[in-house]
mmCIF file of C-alpha atoms and ligand atoms in Angstrom:
data_model
loop_
_atom_site.group_PDB
_atom_site.id
_atom_site.type_symbol
_atom_site.label_atom_id
_atom_site.label_comp_id
_atom_site.label_asym_id
_atom_site.label_seq_id
_atom_site.Cartn_x
_atom_site.Cartn_y
_atom_site.Cartn_z
ATOM 1 C CA MET A 169 0.000 0.000 0.000
ATOM 2 C CA LEU A 170 1.264 3.452 -0.859
ATOM 3 C CA THR A 171 2.273 5.458 2.197
ATOM 4 C CA GLU A 172 0.441 8.489 0.739
ATOM 5 C CA LEU A 173 -2.817 6.600 1.282
ATOM 6 C CA ARG A 174 -2.231 6.057 4.984
ATOM 7 C CA ASN A 175 -3.488 8.288 7.831
ATOM 8 C CA GLN A 176 -5.438 10.281 5.278
ATOM 9 C CA GLN A 177 -7.987 11.592 7.747
ATOM 10 C CA THR A 178 -5.807 12.118 10.783
ATOM 11 C CA GLN A 179 -2.624 13.445 9.157
ATOM 12 C CA LYS A 180 -3.578 15.321 6.044
ATOM 13 C CA ILE A 181 -0.764 16.214 3.640
ATOM 14 C CA PRO A 182 -0.787 18.555 0.648
ATOM 15 C CA SER A 183 -0.805 16.950 -2.794
ATOM 16 C CA HIS A 184 0.971 18.408 -5.811
ATOM 17 C CA SER A 185 0.421 18.538 -9.559
ATOM 18 C CA VAL A 186 3.777 16.919 -10.355
ATOM 19 C CA PHE A 187 5.891 16.650 -7.206
ATOM 20 C CA ASN A 188 5.584 13.241 -5.499
ATOM 21 C CA ASN A 189 2.793 12.333 -7.910
ATOM 22 C CA TRP A 190 3.189 8.729 -9.069
ATOM 23 C CA ASP A 191 0.776 9.202 -11.971
ATOM 24 C CA VAL A 192 2.890 11.840 -13.664
ATOM 25 C CA ILE A 193 5.963 10.874 -15.662
ATOM 26 C CA THR A 194 7.800 14.073 -16.441
ATOM 27 C CA GLU A 195 9.976 14.746 -19.429
ATOM 28 C CA GLY A 196 13.586 13.834 -18.750
ATOM 29 C CA TRP A 197 16.266 11.295 -19.555
ATOM 30 C CA TYR A 198 15.568 7.798 -18.263
ATOM 31 C CA TYR A 199 17.981 4.909 -17.922
ATOM 32 C CA VAL A 200 17.433 2.060 -20.398
ATOM 33 C CA CYS A 201 20.475 -0.222 -20.003
ATOM 34 C CA GLY A 202 24.245 -0.262 -20.264
ATOM 35 C CA SER A 203 25.481 0.449 -23.818
ATOM 36 C CA LYS A 204 27.092 -2.977 -24.041
ATOM 37 C CA GLU A 205 23.799 -4.732 -23.376
ATOM 38 C CA LEU A 206 22.493 -3.848 -26.832
ATOM 39 C CA THR A 207 24.813 -5.096 -29.561
ATOM 40 C CA ARG A 208 24.608 -4.262 -33.279
ATOM 41 C CA ASN A 209 21.676 -5.765 -35.159
ATOM 42 C CA SER A 210 19.692 -6.500 -32.043
ATOM 43 C CA VAL A 211 16.421 -5.386 -30.500
ATOM 44 C CA LYS A 212 15.229 -5.564 -26.894
ATOM 45 C CA SER A 213 12.179 -4.348 -25.087
ATOM 46 C CA PHE A 214 12.198 -2.562 -21.740
ATOM 47 C CA LYS A 215 9.699 -1.366 -19.212
ATOM 48 C CA ILE A 216 10.575 2.223 -18.442
ATOM 49 C CA CYS A 217 8.329 4.067 -15.989
ATOM 50 C CA GLY A 218 5.663 1.489 -16.822
ATOM 51 C CA GLN A 219 5.905 2.178 -20.574
ATOM 52 C CA HIS A 220 6.754 -0.743 -22.864
ATOM 53 C CA ILE A 221 9.518 0.342 -25.250
ATOM 54 C CA ALA A 222 11.504 -1.405 -27.989
ATOM 55 C CA VAL A 223 15.066 -0.231 -28.542
ATOM 56 C CA PHE A 224 17.183 -1.462 -31.420
ATOM 57 C CA ARG A 225 20.693 -0.963 -32.713
ATOM 58 C CA ASN A 226 21.272 -1.211 -36.446
ATOM 59 C CA SER A 227 24.316 -2.512 -38.338
ATOM 60 C CA LYS A 228 26.004 0.913 -38.113
ATOM 61 C CA GLY A 229 25.616 1.021 -34.350
ATOM 62 C CA GLU A 230 22.844 3.651 -34.426
ATOM 63 C CA LEU A 231 20.034 3.402 -31.909
ATOM 64 C CA ALA A 232 16.309 4.012 -32.193
ATOM 65 C CA ALA A 233 13.449 3.606 -29.730
ATOM 66 C CA MET A 234 9.715 3.257 -30.254
ATOM 67 C CA ASP A 235 6.603 1.970 -28.543
ATOM 68 C CA GLY A 236 7.147 -1.701 -27.886
ATOM 69 C CA TYR A 237 3.953 -3.344 -29.153
ATOM 70 C CA CYS A 238 3.605 -4.164 -32.844
ATOM 71 C CA ALA A 239 0.958 -1.999 -34.525
ATOM 72 C CA HIS A 240 -0.576 -5.106 -36.117
ATOM 73 C CA MET A 241 -1.721 -7.369 -33.285
ATOM 74 C CA GLY A 242 0.396 -6.056 -30.453
ATOM 75 C CA VAL A 243 3.206 -8.580 -30.130
ATOM 76 C CA ASP A 244 6.221 -7.457 -28.120
ATOM 77 C CA LEU A 245 8.748 -6.139 -30.648
ATOM 78 C CA GLY A 246 11.518 -7.125 -28.241
ATOM 79 C CA ILE A 247 11.143 -10.759 -29.317
ATOM 80 C CA GLY A 248 11.587 -9.742 -32.958
ATOM 81 C CA SER A 249 14.832 -9.306 -34.835
ATOM 82 C CA VAL A 250 16.741 -6.671 -36.781
ATOM 83 C CA VAL A 251 16.643 -7.280 -40.540
ATOM 84 C CA ASP A 252 18.005 -4.764 -43.080
ATOM 85 C CA ASP A 253 18.388 -2.203 -40.261
ATOM 86 C CA LYS A 254 14.689 -2.470 -39.395
ATOM 87 C CA ILE A 255 12.831 -4.128 -36.552
ATOM 88 C CA GLN A 256 11.007 -7.163 -37.835
ATOM 89 C CA CYS A 257 8.082 -8.347 -35.739
ATOM 90 C CA TYR A 258 8.298 -12.000 -34.703
ATOM 91 C CA PHE A 259 4.665 -12.772 -35.502
ATOM 92 C CA HIS A 260 3.870 -11.736 -39.119
ATOM 93 C CA HIS A 261 7.127 -9.978 -40.025
ATOM 94 C CA TRP A 262 5.937 -6.385 -40.269
ATOM 95 C CA LYS A 263 9.066 -4.230 -40.503
ATOM 96 C CA TYR A 264 9.619 -0.840 -38.839
ATOM 97 C CA ASP A 265 12.325 1.677 -39.705
ATOM 98 C CA LYS A 266 14.036 3.875 -37.103
ATOM 99 C CA SER A 267 11.340 6.541 -37.514
ATOM 100 C CA GLY A 268 8.732 4.036 -36.351
ATOM 101 C CA ASN A 269 7.181 3.745 -39.821
ATOM 102 C CA CYS A 270 5.995 0.356 -40.934
ATOM 103 C CA VAL A 271 7.740 -0.105 -44.292
ATOM 104 C CA HIS A 272 6.980 -3.701 -45.157
ATOM 105 C CA ILE A 273 4.104 -6.137 -44.677
ATOM 106 C CA PRO A 274 4.648 -9.584 -46.224
ATOM 107 C CA ALA A 275 0.911 -10.270 -46.643
ATOM 108 C CA GLN A 276 0.107 -7.184 -48.763
ATOM 109 C CA LYS A 277 1.631 -4.227 -50.588
ATOM 110 C CA GLU A 278 -0.504 -1.534 -49.045
ATOM 111 C CA ILE A 279 0.639 -0.189 -45.648
ATOM 112 C CA PRO A 280 -2.352 0.710 -43.457
ATOM 113 C CA LYS A 281 -2.555 4.232 -42.036
ATOM 114 C CA LYS A 282 -2.516 3.163 -38.405
ATOM 115 C CA SER A 283 0.710 1.209 -38.689
ATOM 116 C CA CYS A 284 3.370 3.605 -37.446
ATOM 117 C CA LEU A 285 4.712 3.730 -33.908
ATOM 118 C CA ASN A 286 5.664 6.658 -31.672
ATOM 119 C CA THR A 287 9.411 7.086 -31.461
ATOM 120 C CA TYR A 288 11.478 8.471 -28.616
ATOM 121 C CA ALA A 289 14.709 10.433 -28.450
ATOM 122 C CA ILE A 290 17.652 8.338 -27.424
ATOM 123 C CA GLN A 291 21.226 9.172 -26.425
ATOM 124 C CA GLU A 292 24.286 7.215 -25.375
ATOM 125 C CA GLU A 293 26.336 8.819 -22.646
ATOM 126 C CA TYR A 294 28.441 7.595 -19.704
ATOM 127 C CA GLY A 295 28.281 4.019 -21.034
ATOM 128 C CA VAL A 296 24.495 4.052 -20.764
ATOM 129 C CA ILE A 297 21.580 4.218 -23.199
ATOM 130 C CA TRP A 298 19.121 6.965 -22.192
ATOM 131 C CA ILE A 299 15.610 7.550 -23.447
ATOM 132 C CA TYR A 300 13.375 10.623 -23.419
ATOM 133 C CA PRO A 301 9.560 10.320 -23.484
ATOM 134 C CA ALA A 302 9.112 12.460 -26.621
ATOM 135 C CA SER A 303 10.421 12.203 -30.170
ATOM 136 C CA GLU A 304 12.720 15.146 -29.537
ATOM 137 C CA ALA A 305 14.446 16.064 -26.295
ATOM 138 C CA THR A 306 14.560 19.662 -25.149
ATOM 139 C CA GLN A 307 18.133 19.172 -23.948
ATOM 140 C CA LYS A 308 20.922 16.622 -23.953
ATOM 141 C CA VAL A 309 21.695 14.215 -21.106
ATOM 142 C CA LEU A 310 23.006 16.065 -18.065
ATOM 143 C CA GLU A 311 26.555 17.282 -18.339
ATOM 144 C CA VAL A 312 28.895 16.981 -15.362
ATOM 145 C CA PRO A 313 30.718 20.341 -15.371
ATOM 146 C CA GLU A 314 34.039 18.915 -14.106
ATOM 147 C CA LEU A 315 34.076 16.209 -16.765
ATOM 148 C CA LYS A 316 33.063 18.311 -19.740
ATOM 149 C CA ASP A 317 34.968 17.272 -22.902
ATOM 150 C CA ARG A 318 37.071 14.784 -20.960
ATOM 151 C CA GLU A 319 37.539 11.107 -21.544
ATOM 152 C CA VAL A 320 35.996 9.239 -18.641
ATOM 153 C CA LEU A 321 35.980 5.829 -17.005
ATOM 154 C CA VAL A 322 32.571 4.610 -15.938
ATOM 155 C CA SER A 323 31.380 1.838 -13.674
ATOM 156 C CA LEU A 324 27.680 1.054 -13.387
ATOM 157 C CA GLY A 325 26.539 0.346 -9.845
ATOM 158 C CA GLU A 326 23.897 -2.137 -8.761
ATOM 159 C CA PRO A 327 20.394 -0.731 -9.313
ATOM 160 C CA TYR A 328 18.316 -0.575 -6.142
ATOM 161 C CA GLU A 329 14.770 0.316 -5.170
ATOM 162 C CA ARG A 330 13.115 2.733 -2.767
ATOM 163 C CA THR A 331 9.499 2.758 -1.680
ATOM 164 C CA CYS A 332 9.136 6.536 -1.877
ATOM 165 C CA HIS A 333 8.981 8.623 -5.039
ATOM 166 C CA HIS A 334 12.349 9.753 -6.380
ATOM 167 C CA HIS A 335 11.245 13.358 -5.999
ATOM 168 C CA ILE A 336 11.556 12.623 -2.283
ATOM 169 C CA THR A 337 14.868 10.748 -2.326
ATOM 170 C CA MET A 338 16.368 13.684 -4.218
ATOM 171 C CA ILE A 339 15.666 15.929 -1.248
ATOM 172 C CA ASN A 340 18.694 14.225 0.264
ATOM 173 C CA GLY A 341 21.029 16.508 -1.661
ATOM 174 C CA ILE A 342 19.425 19.749 -0.505
ATOM 175 C CA ASP A 343 18.855 18.975 3.142
ATOM 176 C CA PRO A 344 22.107 19.862 4.921
ATOM 177 C CA GLN A 345 20.404 19.424 8.322
ATOM 178 C CA HIS A 346 20.446 15.649 7.968
ATOM 179 C CA LEU A 347 24.218 15.592 7.477
ATOM 180 C CA LYS A 348 24.437 16.278 11.207
ATOM 181 C CA THR A 349 21.485 14.248 12.420
ATOM 182 C CA VAL A 350 21.757 11.171 10.194
ATOM 183 C CA HIS A 351 25.373 11.061 9.051
ATOM 184 C CA ASN A 352 26.870 12.656 12.170
ATOM 185 C CA ILE A 353 28.837 15.144 10.067
ATOM 186 C CA GLN A 354 28.826 18.104 12.454
ATOM 187 C CA MET A 355 29.406 20.814 9.879
ATOM 188 C CA ASP A 356 27.528 24.025 9.228
ATOM 189 C CA MET A 357 27.190 24.224 5.485
ATOM 190 C CA ASP A 358 26.262 27.149 3.283
ATOM 191 C CA LEU A 359 23.860 26.179 0.561
ATOM 192 C CA ASN A 360 23.353 27.918 -2.729
ATOM 193 C CA ILE A 361 20.753 26.918 -5.331
ATOM 194 C CA GLU A 362 20.917 28.202 -8.860
ATOM 195 C CA MET A 363 18.622 27.564 -11.817
ATOM 196 C CA VAL A 364 20.765 26.658 -14.832
ATOM 197 C CA ASN A 365 17.749 26.384 -17.132
ATOM 198 C CA GLU A 366 14.089 25.385 -16.781
ATOM 199 C CA ALA A 367 15.029 21.731 -16.258
ATOM 200 C CA THR A 368 18.364 21.955 -14.444
ATOM 201 C CA ILE A 369 19.338 23.202 -11.007
ATOM 202 C CA ASP A 370 22.756 23.410 -9.395
ATOM 203 C CA ILE A 371 23.115 23.084 -5.646
ATOM 204 C CA GLU A 372 26.403 24.016 -4.036
ATOM 205 C CA LEU A 373 27.257 23.287 -0.392
ATOM 206 C CA SER A 374 30.409 24.167 1.470
ATOM 207 C CA GLY A 375 31.645 24.566 5.007
ATOM 208 C CA THR A 376 34.500 24.305 7.477
ATOM 209 C CA ILE A 377 35.293 21.017 9.149
ATOM 210 C CA PRO A 378 35.094 21.470 12.945
ATOM 211 C CA ASN A 379 38.142 20.717 15.052
ATOM 212 C CA GLU A 380 36.697 18.899 18.039
ATOM 213 C CA ARG A 381 36.183 15.182 17.612
ATOM 214 C CA PHE A 382 38.977 12.778 16.719
ATOM 215 C CA ILE A 383 37.523 12.063 13.260
ATOM 216 C CA GLU A 384 37.314 15.793 12.532
ATOM 217 C CA LYS A 385 40.894 16.413 13.588
ATOM 218 C CA LEU A 386 42.026 13.471 11.467
ATOM 219 C CA SER A 387 40.064 14.720 8.449
ATOM 220 C CA ARG A 388 41.591 18.168 8.799
ATOM 221 C CA ILE A 389 45.084 16.665 8.752
ATOM 222 C CA PHE A 390 44.410 14.746 5.536
ATOM 223 C CA ILE A 391 42.053 16.970 3.550
ATOM 224 C CA GLY A 392 42.379 20.383 5.188
ATOM 225 C CA SER A 393 39.716 22.430 6.917
ATOM 226 C CA ASN A 394 37.357 23.079 4.003
ATOM 227 C CA TYR A 395 34.913 20.723 2.397
ATOM 228 C CA GLY A 396 32.257 21.153 -0.244
ATOM 229 C CA TYR A 397 30.038 19.237 -2.597
ATOM 230 C CA SER A 398 27.629 20.050 -5.366
ATOM 231 C CA MET A 399 24.627 18.456 -6.989
ATOM 232 C CA ARG A 400 23.228 19.055 -10.433
ATOM 233 C CA TYR A 401 19.629 17.931 -10.922
ATOM 234 C CA GLN A 402 18.197 17.534 -14.393
ATOM 235 C CA PHE A 403 14.424 16.975 -14.737
ATOM 236 C CA THR A 404 14.523 15.018 -11.427
ATOM 237 C CA THR A 405 15.485 11.950 -13.441
ATOM 238 C CA LEU A 406 19.224 12.527 -13.146
ATOM 239 C CA ALA A 407 21.435 13.841 -10.383
ATOM 240 C CA ALA A 408 25.174 14.379 -10.561
ATOM 241 C CA LEU A 409 27.043 14.532 -7.277
ATOM 242 C CA THR A 410 30.516 16.026 -7.116
ATOM 243 C CA THR A 411 32.133 15.645 -3.751
ATOM 244 C CA LEU A 412 35.509 16.272 -2.084
ATOM 245 C CA LYS A 413 35.467 19.824 -3.413
ATOM 246 C CA GLN A 414 37.771 22.429 -1.837
ATOM 247 C CA THR A 415 39.847 19.746 -0.151
ATOM 248 C CA LYS A 416 43.644 19.913 -0.040
ATOM 249 C CA LEU A 417 46.019 17.079 0.776
ATOM 250 C CA PHE A 418 47.468 17.763 4.249
ATOM 251 C CA GLY A 419 45.657 21.084 4.032
ATOM 252 C CA LYS A 420 48.243 22.346 1.518
ATOM 253 C CA PHE A 421 48.304 20.568 -1.813
ATOM 254 C CA ASP A 422 45.477 21.027 -4.225
ATOM 255 C CA ILE A 423 45.780 17.521 -5.684
ATOM 256 C CA ILE A 424 42.809 15.605 -4.284
ATOM 257 C CA PRO A 425 40.534 14.795 -7.215
ATOM 258 C CA VAL A 426 36.810 15.341 -6.894
ATOM 259 C CA MET A 427 34.582 12.291 -6.717
ATOM 260 C CA ASN A 428 31.742 12.036 -9.241
ATOM 261 C CA MET A 429 28.598 9.958 -9.138
ATOM 262 C CA ILE A 430 25.476 10.129 -11.242
ATOM 263 C CA PHE A 431 22.127 8.814 -10.060
ATOM 264 C CA SER A 432 19.404 7.888 -12.478
ATOM 265 C CA TYR A 433 15.830 7.699 -11.199
ATOM 266 C CA GLN A 434 12.581 6.284 -12.498
ATOM 267 C CA THR A 435 9.337 5.031 -11.049
ATOM 268 C CA ILE A 436 8.571 1.382 -11.774
ATOM 269 C CA GLU A 437 4.996 1.566 -10.509
ATOM 270 C CA PRO A 438 3.314 3.463 -7.667
ATOM 271 C CA GLY A 439 5.284 2.702 -4.508
ATOM 272 C CA ARG A 440 8.444 1.524 -6.318
ATOM 273 C CA THR A 441 11.327 3.712 -7.451
ATOM 274 C CA LYS A 442 14.405 2.426 -9.233
ATOM 275 C CA VAL A 443 17.754 4.103 -8.701
ATOM 276 C CA VAL A 444 20.834 3.321 -10.781
ATOM 277 C CA PRO A 445 24.118 4.703 -9.438
ATOM 278 C CA ILE A 446 26.841 5.388 -11.995
ATOM 279 C CA PHE A 447 30.405 5.982 -10.859
ATOM 280 C CA ILE A 448 32.532 8.098 -13.078
ATOM 281 C CA THR A 449 35.988 9.620 -13.110
ATOM 282 C CA LYS A 450 38.243 11.203 -15.676
ATOM 283 C CA LYS A 451 40.542 8.845 -17.527
ATOM 284 C CA ARG A 452 44.079 9.614 -16.454
ATOM 285 C CA ARG A 453 47.095 9.066 -18.679
ATOM 286 C CA GLY A 454 49.655 6.263 -18.386
ATOM 287 C CA ILE A 455 49.369 2.961 -16.584
ATOM 288 C CA HIS A 456 49.648 4.581 -13.145
ATOM 289 C CA GLY A 457 47.027 7.137 -14.069
ATOM 290 C CA PHE A 458 44.741 4.405 -15.308
ATOM 291 C CA LEU A 459 45.186 2.346 -12.134
ATOM 292 C CA PHE A 460 44.539 5.420 -10.017
ATOM 293 C CA SER A 461 41.312 6.059 -11.944
ATOM 294 C CA LEU A 462 40.202 2.486 -11.258
ATOM 295 C CA LEU A 463 41.047 2.857 -7.573
ATOM 296 C CA TRP A 464 39.135 6.135 -7.443
ATOM 297 C CA LEU A 465 36.052 4.449 -8.901
ATOM 298 C CA GLN A 466 36.246 1.771 -6.203
ATOM 299 C CA LEU A 467 36.610 4.389 -3.465
ATOM 300 C CA SER A 468 33.586 6.238 -4.887
ATOM 301 C CA LYS A 469 31.566 3.037 -4.591
ATOM 302 C CA LEU A 470 32.680 2.567 -1.008
ATOM 303 C CA ALA A 471 31.793 6.145 -0.036
ATOM 304 C CA PHE A 472 28.395 5.750 -1.680
ATOM 305 C CA LYS A 473 27.681 2.492 0.160
ATOM 306 C CA VAL A 474 28.195 4.104 3.568
ATOM 307 C CA LEU A 475 25.845 7.018 2.848
ATOM 308 C CA GLN A 476 23.295 4.851 1.018
ATOM 309 C CA ASP A 477 22.686 2.617 4.006
ATOM 310 C CA GLU A 478 22.226 5.521 6.404
ATOM 311 C CA ASP A 479 19.866 7.393 4.072
ATOM 312 C CA GLY A 480 17.921 4.251 3.195
ATOM 313 C CA ALA A 481 16.280 4.192 6.607
ATOM 314 C CA VAL A 482 14.701 7.574 5.869
ATOM 315 C CA TYR A 483 13.629 7.003 2.296
ATOM 316 C CA ASP A 484 12.023 3.632 2.884
ATOM 317 C CA ASN A 485 10.059 4.947 5.858
ATOM 318 C CA ILE A 486 8.573 8.241 4.838
ATOM 319 C CA ARG A 487 5.194 9.645 3.892
ATOM 320 C CA PHE A 488 6.446 13.018 2.795
ATOM 321 C CA ASN A 489 4.711 16.077 4.186
ATOM 322 C CA SER A 490 5.380 19.367 2.413
ATOM 323 C CA GLY A 491 2.881 21.229 4.599
ATOM 324 C CA ASN A 492 5.111 21.887 7.579
ATOM 325 C CA LEU A 493 8.422 23.050 6.147
ATOM 326 C CA LEU A 494 10.498 25.527 8.163
ATOM 327 C CA THR A 495 12.573 28.544 7.121
ATOM 328 C CA ILE A 496 15.637 26.311 7.149
ATOM 329 C CA ASP A 497 13.841 24.035 4.645
ATOM 330 C CA LYS A 498 13.603 26.851 2.082
ATOM 331 C CA PRO A 499 15.795 25.028 -0.478
ATOM 332 C CA ILE A 500 13.287 22.154 -0.373
ATOM 333 C CA THR A 501 10.363 24.527 -0.965
ATOM 334 C CA LYS A 502 12.255 25.975 -3.918
ATOM 335 C CA TYR A 503 12.972 22.502 -5.257
ATOM 336 C CA ILE A 504 9.293 21.489 -4.985
ATOM 337 C CA GLY A 505 8.387 24.558 -7.057
ATOM 338 C CA PHE A 506 10.961 23.535 -9.664
ATOM 339 C CA VAL A 507 9.528 20.001 -9.873
ATOM 340 C CA ASN A 508 5.956 21.261 -10.181
ATOM 341 C CA ARG A 509 6.954 23.328 -13.211
ATOM 342 C CA LEU A 510 8.322 20.307 -15.116
ATOM 343 C CA LYS A 511 6.337 19.112 -18.113
ATOM 344 C CA SER A 512 4.333 15.921 -17.953
ATOM 345 C CA SER A 513 4.964 13.393 -20.749
ATOM 346 C CA PRO A 514 2.655 10.972 -22.620
ATOM 347 C CA TRP A 515 4.061 8.173 -20.451
ATOM 348 C CA SER A 516 2.073 9.552 -17.522
ATOM 349 C CA ARG A 517 -0.591 7.296 -16.078
ATOM 350 C CA VAL A 518 -3.159 10.062 -16.434
ATOM 351 C CA GLU A 519 -3.789 12.249 -19.456
ATOM 352 C CA SER A 520 -2.537 15.765 -18.842
HETATM 353 S S1 FES B 223 1.674 -8.860 -34.583
HETATM 354 FE FE1 FES B 223 3.419 -8.009 -35.442
HETATM 355 S S2 FES B 223 3.279 -8.483 -37.487
HETATM 356 FE FE2 FES B 223 1.467 -9.308 -36.676
HETATM 357 FE FE1 FE2 B 224 22.307 11.643 3.133
#
């Protein structure tokens, strides 16, 4: 049972047009699969936010995505094959080109009017295939500012689920209060939110590491007294975390690399959210550089694991209430406004 449906009479909570609304699938880039999972001349179907989609790769390596049920009698196109760079349906061999047009029907020459399929924008980035719930995307897959135009090494993490909507789990990045209360990081952090465009926000947090507890003193010796991290949210379907900002080795040398992670979010069905963590670092030169990059990816995974477990307790046990936010929660109020302005897509469970 959805938590939103509990205590409805005794603990009323505000509802929103988009925010925390399981019926609305907003525009945005959604994770399909790792690039390597779809080889040339192959087709697979996927359930993305409840929508059944067929994605195929032609002989040149190009990708295309369309609705996943054949326009003839509705067979799953994912069990078909790729013939002459077209998807061929398993059942009666109707063929679809990458624009979703049916171009061949073995049983007759004439192609019926209602035989084409909706197509969806698709992009390959960070070793992942991404899909957008419209034929054209309003912007490209989120760019990590620190990694712009750089060669990167990527490691896909294990996907996991949460019971709350991803609009809620993403509050994690803009709630510095919980760093103290949940993660026991006793730092006062300044937070700055900036709108990059109508679908992207940047959140920057920084502060001074206290000098009281043993762990704080130790941290100050190794990484200096300053610490910062930033988040970039795109459409609420992608979040890029850059951490270890402003740190200096032994407080002096500006050589500690930042740590980058990307989180991809999608709802599976009401009450189930899928999160895919993606670990990413720039590809360093030489064998030592390469090994360091690999080590850095492993350390990123370790750091993520620690925080994930602590945060999990919150995000699997919450019926989010936006009706009692305090002044200190202002970034969250701002974020809710941002989410409510996002456009709903045709994958939504209700017609907009
Ligand atoms: S169901 Fe696909 S060709 Fe008949
Ligand atoms: Fe957290």
